[in-house]
PDB file of C-alpha atoms in Angstrom:
ATOM      1  CA  MET A 251     -20.911  -8.778 -12.660  1.00 74.00           C
ATOM      2  CA  PRO A 252     -20.506  -5.272 -11.177  1.00 88.00           C
ATOM      3  CA  ALA A 253     -18.261  -5.125  -8.140  1.00 95.00           C
ATOM      4  CA  ARG A 254     -16.996  -2.522  -5.693  1.00 96.00           C
ATOM      5  CA  LEU A 255     -13.646  -2.601  -3.914  1.00 97.00           C
ATOM      6  CA  THR A 256     -12.806  -0.285  -1.012  1.00 97.00           C
ATOM      7  CA  LEU A 257      -9.085  -0.265  -0.185  1.00 98.00           C
ATOM      8  CA  ILE A 258      -8.027   1.166   3.191  1.00 98.00           C
ATOM      9  CA  SER A 259      -4.385   1.933   3.977  1.00 97.00           C
ATOM     10  CA  HIS A 260      -3.295   0.840   7.433  1.00 96.00           C
ATOM     11  CA  ALA A 261      -2.596   3.245  10.282  1.00 95.00           C
ATOM     12  CA  PRO A 262       0.926   4.708  10.576  1.00 94.00           C
ATOM     13  CA  THR A 263       3.709   2.878  12.392  1.00 94.00           C
ATOM     14  CA  ALA A 264       7.130   3.809  13.724  1.00 92.00           C
ATOM     15  CA  ALA A 265       8.577   2.856  10.322  1.00 93.00           C
ATOM     16  CA  THR A 266       6.234   5.347   8.652  1.00 89.00           C
ATOM     17  CA  ARG A 267       7.395   8.110  10.968  1.00 88.00           C
ATOM     18  CA  LEU A 268      11.085   7.290  10.479  1.00 90.00           C
ATOM     19  CA  SER A 269      10.902   6.805   6.674  1.00 90.00           C
ATOM     20  CA  ALA A 270      12.108   3.252   7.218  1.00 94.00           C
ATOM     21  CA  PHE A 271      11.379   0.155   5.173  1.00 94.00           C
ATOM     22  CA  PRO A 272       8.699  -1.766   7.083  1.00 93.00           C
ATOM     23  CA  ALA A 273       9.063  -5.164   8.646  1.00 90.00           C
ATOM     24  CA  ASP A 274       6.150  -6.670  10.575  1.00 93.00           C
ATOM     25  CA  GLU A 275       6.088  -3.985  13.229  1.00 93.00           C
ATOM     26  CA  PRO A 276       2.928  -3.295  15.250  1.00 94.00           C
ATOM     27  CA  LEU A 277       1.048  -0.035  15.467  1.00 95.00           C
ATOM     28  CA  GLU A 278       2.253   2.299  18.201  1.00 91.00           C
ATOM     29  CA  ASP A 279       0.168   2.552  21.373  1.00 90.00           C
ATOM     30  CA  SER A 280      -0.691   6.188  20.689  1.00 89.00           C
ATOM     31  CA  THR A 281      -1.931   5.264  17.213  1.00 90.00           C
ATOM     32  CA  LEU A 282      -4.141   2.507  18.576  1.00 90.00           C
ATOM     33  CA  ALA A 283      -5.571   4.895  21.149  1.00 88.00           C
ATOM     34  CA  ASN A 284      -6.417   7.439  18.443  1.00 88.00           C
ATOM     35  CA  LEU A 285      -8.029   4.784  16.269  1.00 89.00           C
ATOM     36  CA  THR A 286     -10.488   3.861  18.981  1.00 82.00           C
ATOM     37  CA  THR A 287     -11.803   7.448  19.029  1.00 86.00           C
ATOM     38  CA  LEU A 288     -12.499   7.663  15.281  1.00 85.00           C
ATOM     39  CA  ASN A 289     -15.929   6.034  15.483  1.00 83.00           C
ATOM     40  CA  TRP A 290     -15.728   5.442  11.732  1.00 87.00           C
ATOM     41  CA  GLN A 291     -18.804   3.863  10.174  1.00 87.00           C
ATOM     42  CA  PRO A 292     -17.786   1.616   7.272  1.00 88.00           C
ATOM     43  CA  PRO A 293     -19.997   1.205   4.221  1.00 87.00           C
ATOM     44  CA  ARG A 294     -21.948  -2.024   3.979  1.00 91.00           C
ATOM     45  CA  ALA A 295     -19.738  -4.797   2.608  1.00 95.00           C
ATOM     46  CA  HIS A 296     -20.218  -8.418   1.628  1.00 95.00           C
ATOM     47  CA  GLN A 297     -16.681  -9.418   2.620  1.00 96.00           C
ATOM     48  CA  ILE A 298     -13.892  -7.755   4.603  1.00 97.00           C
ATOM     49  CA  LEU A 299     -10.275  -8.747   3.988  1.00 98.00           C
ATOM     50  CA  THR A 300      -6.928  -7.757   5.422  1.00 98.00           C
ATOM     51  CA  ALA A 301      -3.287  -8.270   4.591  1.00 98.00           C
ATOM     52  CA  PRO A 302      -1.466 -10.791   6.815  1.00 98.00           C
ATOM     53  CA  GLU A 303       0.865  -8.266   8.485  1.00 98.00           C
ATOM     54  CA  LEU A 304       0.258  -7.247  12.084  1.00 97.00           C
ATOM     55  CA  ARG A 305      -0.201  -3.553  11.320  1.00 97.00           C
ATOM     56  CA  THR A 306      -3.074  -4.193   8.911  1.00 98.00           C
ATOM     57  CA  GLN A 307      -4.807  -6.652  11.220  1.00 97.00           C
ATOM     58  CA  GLN A 308      -4.500  -4.250  14.154  1.00 97.00           C
ATOM     59  CA  THR A 309      -5.960  -1.464  12.004  1.00 96.00           C
ATOM     60  CA  ALA A 310      -8.929  -3.628  11.048  1.00 96.00           C
ATOM     61  CA  LYS A 311      -9.573  -4.614  14.644  1.00 95.00           C
ATOM     62  CA  ALA A 312      -9.343  -1.017  15.868  1.00 93.00           C
ATOM     63  CA  LEU A 313     -11.891  -0.015  13.206  1.00 93.00           C
ATOM     64  CA  ASN A 314     -14.199  -2.778  14.475  1.00 92.00           C
ATOM     65  CA  LEU A 315     -13.901  -4.715  11.231  1.00 94.00           C
ATOM     66  CA  ALA A 316     -13.971  -8.509  11.415  1.00 95.00           C
ATOM     67  CA  ALA A 317     -11.584  -9.247   8.562  1.00 97.00           C
ATOM     68  CA  THR A 318     -10.206 -12.381   6.954  1.00 97.00           C
ATOM     69  CA  SER A 319      -6.464 -12.398   6.235  1.00 98.00           C
ATOM     70  CA  VAL A 320      -5.439 -13.161   2.639  1.00 97.00           C
ATOM     71  CA  PRO A 321      -1.806 -13.469   1.470  1.00 97.00           C
ATOM     72  CA  GLU A 322      -2.461 -11.699  -1.850  1.00 97.00           C
ATOM     73  CA  LEU A 323      -2.764  -8.376   0.017  1.00 98.00           C
ATOM     74  CA  ARG A 324       0.681  -8.644   1.629  1.00 98.00           C
ATOM     75  CA  ASP A 325       3.047  -5.685   1.430  1.00 98.00           C
ATOM     76  CA  LEU A 326       5.869  -5.267  -1.060  1.00 97.00           C
ATOM     77  CA  HIS A 327       8.692  -7.423   0.306  1.00 96.00           C
ATOM     78  CA  TYR A 328      11.881  -5.408   0.889  1.00 96.00           C
ATOM     79  CA  ARG A 329      13.826  -8.369   2.306  1.00 96.00           C
ATOM     80  CA  ASN A 330      17.373  -7.107   3.077  1.00 96.00           C
ATOM     81  CA  TRP A 331      16.147  -3.540   3.607  1.00 97.00           C
ATOM     82  CA  GLN A 332      13.460  -4.334   6.177  1.00 96.00           C
ATOM     83  CA  GLY A 333      13.842  -2.170   9.282  1.00 94.00           C
ATOM     84  CA  CYS A 334      16.460   0.088   7.666  1.00 96.00           C
ATOM     85  CA  THR A 335      15.963   3.805   7.119  1.00 95.00           C
ATOM     86  CA  LEU A 336      16.325   5.389   3.720  1.00 91.00           C
ATOM     87  CA  ALA A 337      19.030   7.719   5.023  1.00 93.00           C
ATOM     88  CA  ASP A 338      21.184   4.850   6.290  1.00 95.00           C
ATOM     89  CA  LEU A 339      20.788   2.852   3.080  1.00 95.00           C
ATOM     90  CA  HIS A 340      21.531   5.870   0.903  1.00 93.00           C
ATOM     91  CA  ALA A 341      24.706   6.566   2.859  1.00 96.00           C
ATOM     92  CA  GLU A 342      25.766   2.929   2.491  1.00 95.00           C
ATOM     93  CA  ASP A 343      24.819   2.296  -1.146  1.00 95.00           C
ATOM     94  CA  PRO A 344      23.387   5.300  -3.032  1.00 95.00           C
ATOM     95  CA  GLN A 345      23.537   3.448  -6.364  1.00 96.00           C
ATOM     96  CA  ALA A 346      21.181   0.758  -5.089  1.00 96.00           C
ATOM     97  CA  ILE A 347      18.667   3.348  -3.864  1.00 95.00           C
ATOM     98  CA  ALA A 348      18.852   5.230  -7.174  1.00 95.00           C
ATOM     99  CA  GLN A 349      18.269   1.995  -9.086  1.00 96.00           C
ATOM    100  CA  TRP A 350      15.244   1.110  -6.964  1.00 95.00           C
ATOM    101  CA  LEU A 351      13.679   4.570  -7.408  1.00 93.00           C
ATOM    102  CA  THR A 352      14.139   4.660 -11.179  1.00 95.00           C
ATOM    103  CA  ASP A 353      13.843   1.057 -12.389  1.00 97.00           C
ATOM    104  CA  PRO A 354      10.571  -0.683 -11.369  1.00 97.00           C
ATOM    105  CA  THR A 355      11.917  -4.048 -12.530  1.00 97.00           C
ATOM    106  CA  SER A 356      14.845  -3.913 -10.106  1.00 97.00           C
ATOM    107  CA  SER A 357      15.048  -5.437  -6.630  1.00 96.00           C
ATOM    108  CA  PRO A 358      18.392  -4.388  -5.130  1.00 96.00           C
ATOM    109  CA  HIS A 359      17.028  -5.418  -1.720  1.00 96.00           C
ATOM    110  CA  GLN A 360      16.714  -9.015  -3.053  1.00 96.00           C
ATOM    111  CA  GLY A 361      12.969  -8.912  -2.465  1.00 96.00           C
ATOM    112  CA  GLU A 362      10.001  -8.119  -4.699  1.00 97.00           C
ATOM    113  CA  SER A 363      10.198  -5.614  -7.542  1.00 98.00           C
ATOM    114  CA  ILE A 364       7.483  -3.055  -8.201  1.00 98.00           C
ATOM    115  CA  THR A 365       6.557  -4.716 -11.500  1.00 98.00           C
ATOM    116  CA  SER A 366       6.174  -8.044  -9.698  1.00 98.00           C
ATOM    117  CA  LEU A 367       3.920  -6.381  -7.132  1.00 98.00           C
ATOM    118  CA  VAL A 368       1.734  -4.859  -9.863  1.00 98.00           C
ATOM    119  CA  THR A 369       1.437  -8.259 -11.568  1.00 98.00           C
ATOM    120  CA  ARG A 370       0.448  -9.890  -8.270  1.00 98.00           C
ATOM    121  CA  ILE A 371      -2.217  -7.297  -7.472  1.00 98.00           C
ATOM    122  CA  ALA A 372      -3.559  -7.325 -11.043  1.00 98.00           C
ATOM    123  CA  ALA A 373      -4.157 -11.067 -10.723  1.00 98.00           C
ATOM    124  CA  TRP A 374      -5.910 -10.553  -7.382  1.00 97.00           C
ATOM    125  CA  LEU A 375      -8.137  -7.814  -8.861  1.00 97.00           C
ATOM    126  CA  ASP A 376      -9.137 -10.216 -11.634  1.00 96.00           C
ATOM    127  CA  THR A 377     -10.164 -12.710  -8.958  1.00 95.00           C
ATOM    128  CA  VAL A 378     -12.228 -10.120  -7.082  1.00 95.00           C
ATOM    129  CA  ALA A 379     -13.967  -9.121 -10.318  1.00 94.00           C
ATOM    130  CA  THR A 380     -14.928 -12.691 -11.242  1.00 93.00           C
ATOM    131  CA  GLU A 381     -15.882 -14.182  -7.851  1.00 90.00           C
ATOM    132  CA  GLY A 382     -19.201 -12.325  -7.741  1.00 81.00           C
ATOM    133  CA  THR A 383     -18.840 -10.443  -4.444  1.00 85.00           C
ATOM    134  CA  LEU A 384     -20.710  -7.142  -4.693  1.00 94.00           C
ATOM    135  CA  HIS A 385     -18.608  -5.091  -2.247  1.00 96.00           C
ATOM    136  CA  THR A 386     -15.243  -5.930  -0.721  1.00 97.00           C
ATOM    137  CA  ILE A 387     -13.414  -3.889   1.903  1.00 97.00           C
ATOM    138  CA  ALA A 388      -9.664  -4.603   2.128  1.00 98.00           C
ATOM    139  CA  ILE A 389      -7.275  -3.199   4.725  1.00 98.00           C
ATOM    140  CA  THR A 390      -3.835  -3.280   3.171  1.00 98.00           C
ATOM    141  CA  HIS A 391      -0.665  -1.309   2.404  1.00 97.00           C
ATOM    142  CA  PRO A 392       0.054   1.885   0.450  1.00 97.00           C
ATOM    143  CA  ALA A 393       2.232  -0.057  -2.016  1.00 97.00           C
ATOM    144  CA  VAL A 394      -0.596  -2.497  -2.709  1.00 98.00           C
ATOM    145  CA  ILE A 395      -3.067   0.346  -3.264  1.00 98.00           C
ATOM    146  CA  ARG A 396      -0.646   2.073  -5.648  1.00 98.00           C
ATOM    147  CA  ALA A 397      -0.317  -1.157  -7.603  1.00 98.00           C
ATOM    148  CA  ALA A 398      -4.118  -1.481  -7.817  1.00 98.00           C
ATOM    149  CA  ILE A 399      -4.400   2.083  -9.115  1.00 98.00           C
ATOM    150  CA  LEU A 400      -1.681   1.503 -11.717  1.00 98.00           C
ATOM    151  CA  HIS A 401      -3.487  -1.580 -12.992  1.00 97.00           C
ATOM    152  CA  THR A 402      -6.854   0.203 -13.030  1.00 98.00           C
ATOM    153  CA  LEU A 403      -5.475   3.152 -15.014  1.00 97.00           C
ATOM    154  CA  ASN A 404      -3.252   0.957 -17.193  1.00 96.00           C
ATOM    155  CA  ALA A 405      -0.429   3.276 -16.121  1.00 97.00           C
ATOM    156  CA  PRO A 406       3.268   2.370 -16.484  1.00 96.00           C
ATOM    157  CA  PRO A 407       5.085   1.026 -13.414  1.00 95.00           C
ATOM    158  CA  GLN A 408       7.311   4.131 -13.504  1.00 94.00           C
ATOM    159  CA  SER A 409       4.282   6.046 -12.167  1.00 96.00           C
ATOM    160  CA  PHE A 410       4.345   4.075  -8.905  1.00 97.00           C
ATOM    161  CA  TRP A 411       6.026   6.821  -6.866  1.00 93.00           C
ATOM    162  CA  ARG A 412       3.733   9.526  -8.290  1.00 94.00           C
ATOM    163  CA  ILE A 413       0.770   8.181  -6.343  1.00 96.00           C
ATOM    164  CA  ASP A 414       0.542   9.319  -2.735  1.00 94.00           C
ATOM    165  CA  ILE A 415      -1.411   7.081  -0.370  1.00 96.00           C
ATOM    166  CA  ALA A 416      -1.501   8.405   3.177  1.00 94.00           C
ATOM    167  CA  PRO A 417      -2.220   6.248   6.230  1.00 94.00           C
ATOM    168  CA  LEU A 418      -5.893   5.666   7.071  1.00 95.00           C
ATOM    169  CA  THR A 419      -7.230   6.759   3.700  1.00 96.00           C
ATOM    170  CA  LEU A 420      -9.789   5.126   1.461  1.00 96.00           C
ATOM    171  CA  THR A 421      -9.549   4.311  -2.250  1.00 97.00           C
ATOM    172  CA  ASP A 422     -12.686   3.234  -4.116  1.00 97.00           C
ATOM    173  CA  LEU A 423     -12.619   1.052  -7.262  1.00 98.00           C
ATOM    174  CA  ARG A 424     -15.607  -0.149  -9.289  1.00 97.00           C
ATOM    175  CA  HIS A 425     -15.844  -2.967 -11.822  1.00 96.00           C
ATOM    176  CA  ASN A 426     -18.533  -2.749 -14.493  1.00 94.00           C
ATOM    177  CA  GLY A 427     -18.224  -6.333 -15.662  1.00 91.00           C
ATOM    178  CA  ARG A 428     -15.408  -5.505 -18.076  1.00 93.00           C
ATOM    179  CA  THR A 429     -12.882  -3.153 -16.497  1.00 96.00           C
ATOM    180  CA  TRP A 430     -11.995  -1.494 -13.199  1.00 97.00           C
ATOM    181  CA  THR A 431     -12.604   2.233 -12.733  1.00 97.00           C
ATOM    182  CA  LEU A 432     -11.070   4.526 -10.122  1.00 98.00           C
ATOM    183  CA  ARG A 433     -13.893   6.388  -8.357  1.00 96.00           C
ATOM    184  CA  ALA A 434     -11.947   8.100  -5.560  1.00 94.00           C
ATOM    185  CA  THR A 435      -8.619   7.875  -3.779  1.00 92.00           C
ATOM    186  CA  ALA A 436      -6.824   9.128  -0.654  1.00 88.00           C
ATOM    187  CA  ILE A 437     -10.050  10.007   1.179  1.00 93.00           C
ATOM    188  CA  PRO A 438      -9.274  10.278   4.909  1.00 93.00           C
ATOM    189  CA  LEU A 439     -11.393   8.113   7.184  1.00 88.00           C
ATOM    190  CA  ALA A 440     -11.466  11.014   9.634  1.00 69.00           C
ATOM    191  CA  PRO A 441      -9.710  14.372  10.091  1.00 55.00           C
ATOM    192  CA  HIS A 442      -6.134  13.862  11.250  1.00 46.00           C
ATOM    193  CA  ASP A 443      -2.805  15.613  11.382  1.00 43.00           C
ATOM    194  CA  PRO A 444      -0.821  15.701   8.124  1.00 40.00           C
ATOM    195  CA  PRO A 445       0.777  12.221   7.885  1.00 40.00           C
ATOM    196  CA  GLN A 446       4.420  11.477   7.402  1.00 44.00           C
ATOM    197  CA  PRO A 447       5.290  10.200   3.914  1.00 43.00           C
ATOM    198  CA  ASP A 448       4.431   6.525   3.607  1.00 48.00           C
ATOM    199  CA  HIS A 449       7.284   5.980   1.167  1.00 49.00           C
ATOM    200  CA  PRO A 450      10.842   7.285   0.918  1.00 51.00           C
ATOM    201  CA  PRO A 451      11.169  10.574  -0.964  1.00 44.00           C
ATOM    202  CA  GLN A 452      12.764  10.739  -4.372  1.00 45.00           C
ATOM    203  CA  THR A 453      16.536  10.644  -4.310  1.00 43.00           C
ATOM    204  CA  LYS A 454      18.584  12.112  -7.083  1.00 43.00           C
ATOM    205  CA  LYS A 455      20.502   9.594  -9.143  1.00 41.00           C
ATOM    206  CA  PRO A 456      24.238   9.877  -8.380  1.00 39.00           C
ATOM    207  CA  ARG A 457      26.257  11.497 -11.142  1.00 42.00           C
ATOM    208  CA  GLN A 458      28.287   9.013 -13.107  1.00 41.00           C
ATOM    209  CA  THR A 459      32.045   9.474 -13.016  1.00 37.00           C
ATOM    210  CA  SER A 460      34.433   8.409 -15.726  1.00 33.00           C
TER     211      SER A 460
END
């Protein structure tokens, strides 16, 4: 059965601004105030979902979306790196950062690897495609949206960091009864200032010494 999936990346947080690995931090007061002025009109949907984290639920509420929380949409789990900035972690253990940026199967933070995330989201997309819901809106995380795009395009996990998903942007996927198709991505919900990167920038792999 044909299906449509609209993925919305949550509003920025302090972690976004600081290039830090997110925990379950809330949206900043200024962000919430700006969200209430967007007056965004969502497309008609048959179900509205959100990730379980506070920042996604606050985004949904501020957009006047009555959403149901589902665990499958949770963010990539960084475990030991939660709340830490990229700069601090790189100064402490540059090899671990280089491994994480170049090997999608690795999890030096003792959390979830990128390949595990892609597998999780692929399984969820299969569920969405088979449950018969015509249009689903899901407020979730940039990492989750990247994983959905990788699965849709059958792209290798190494392409994860080559997809830029800014805060408060929309990605549209369609299912024709057989496969998912990417219709549009990174469409801003409303004009806004250029966002801070939602993921740490690429870091050069340290040179090996003999």
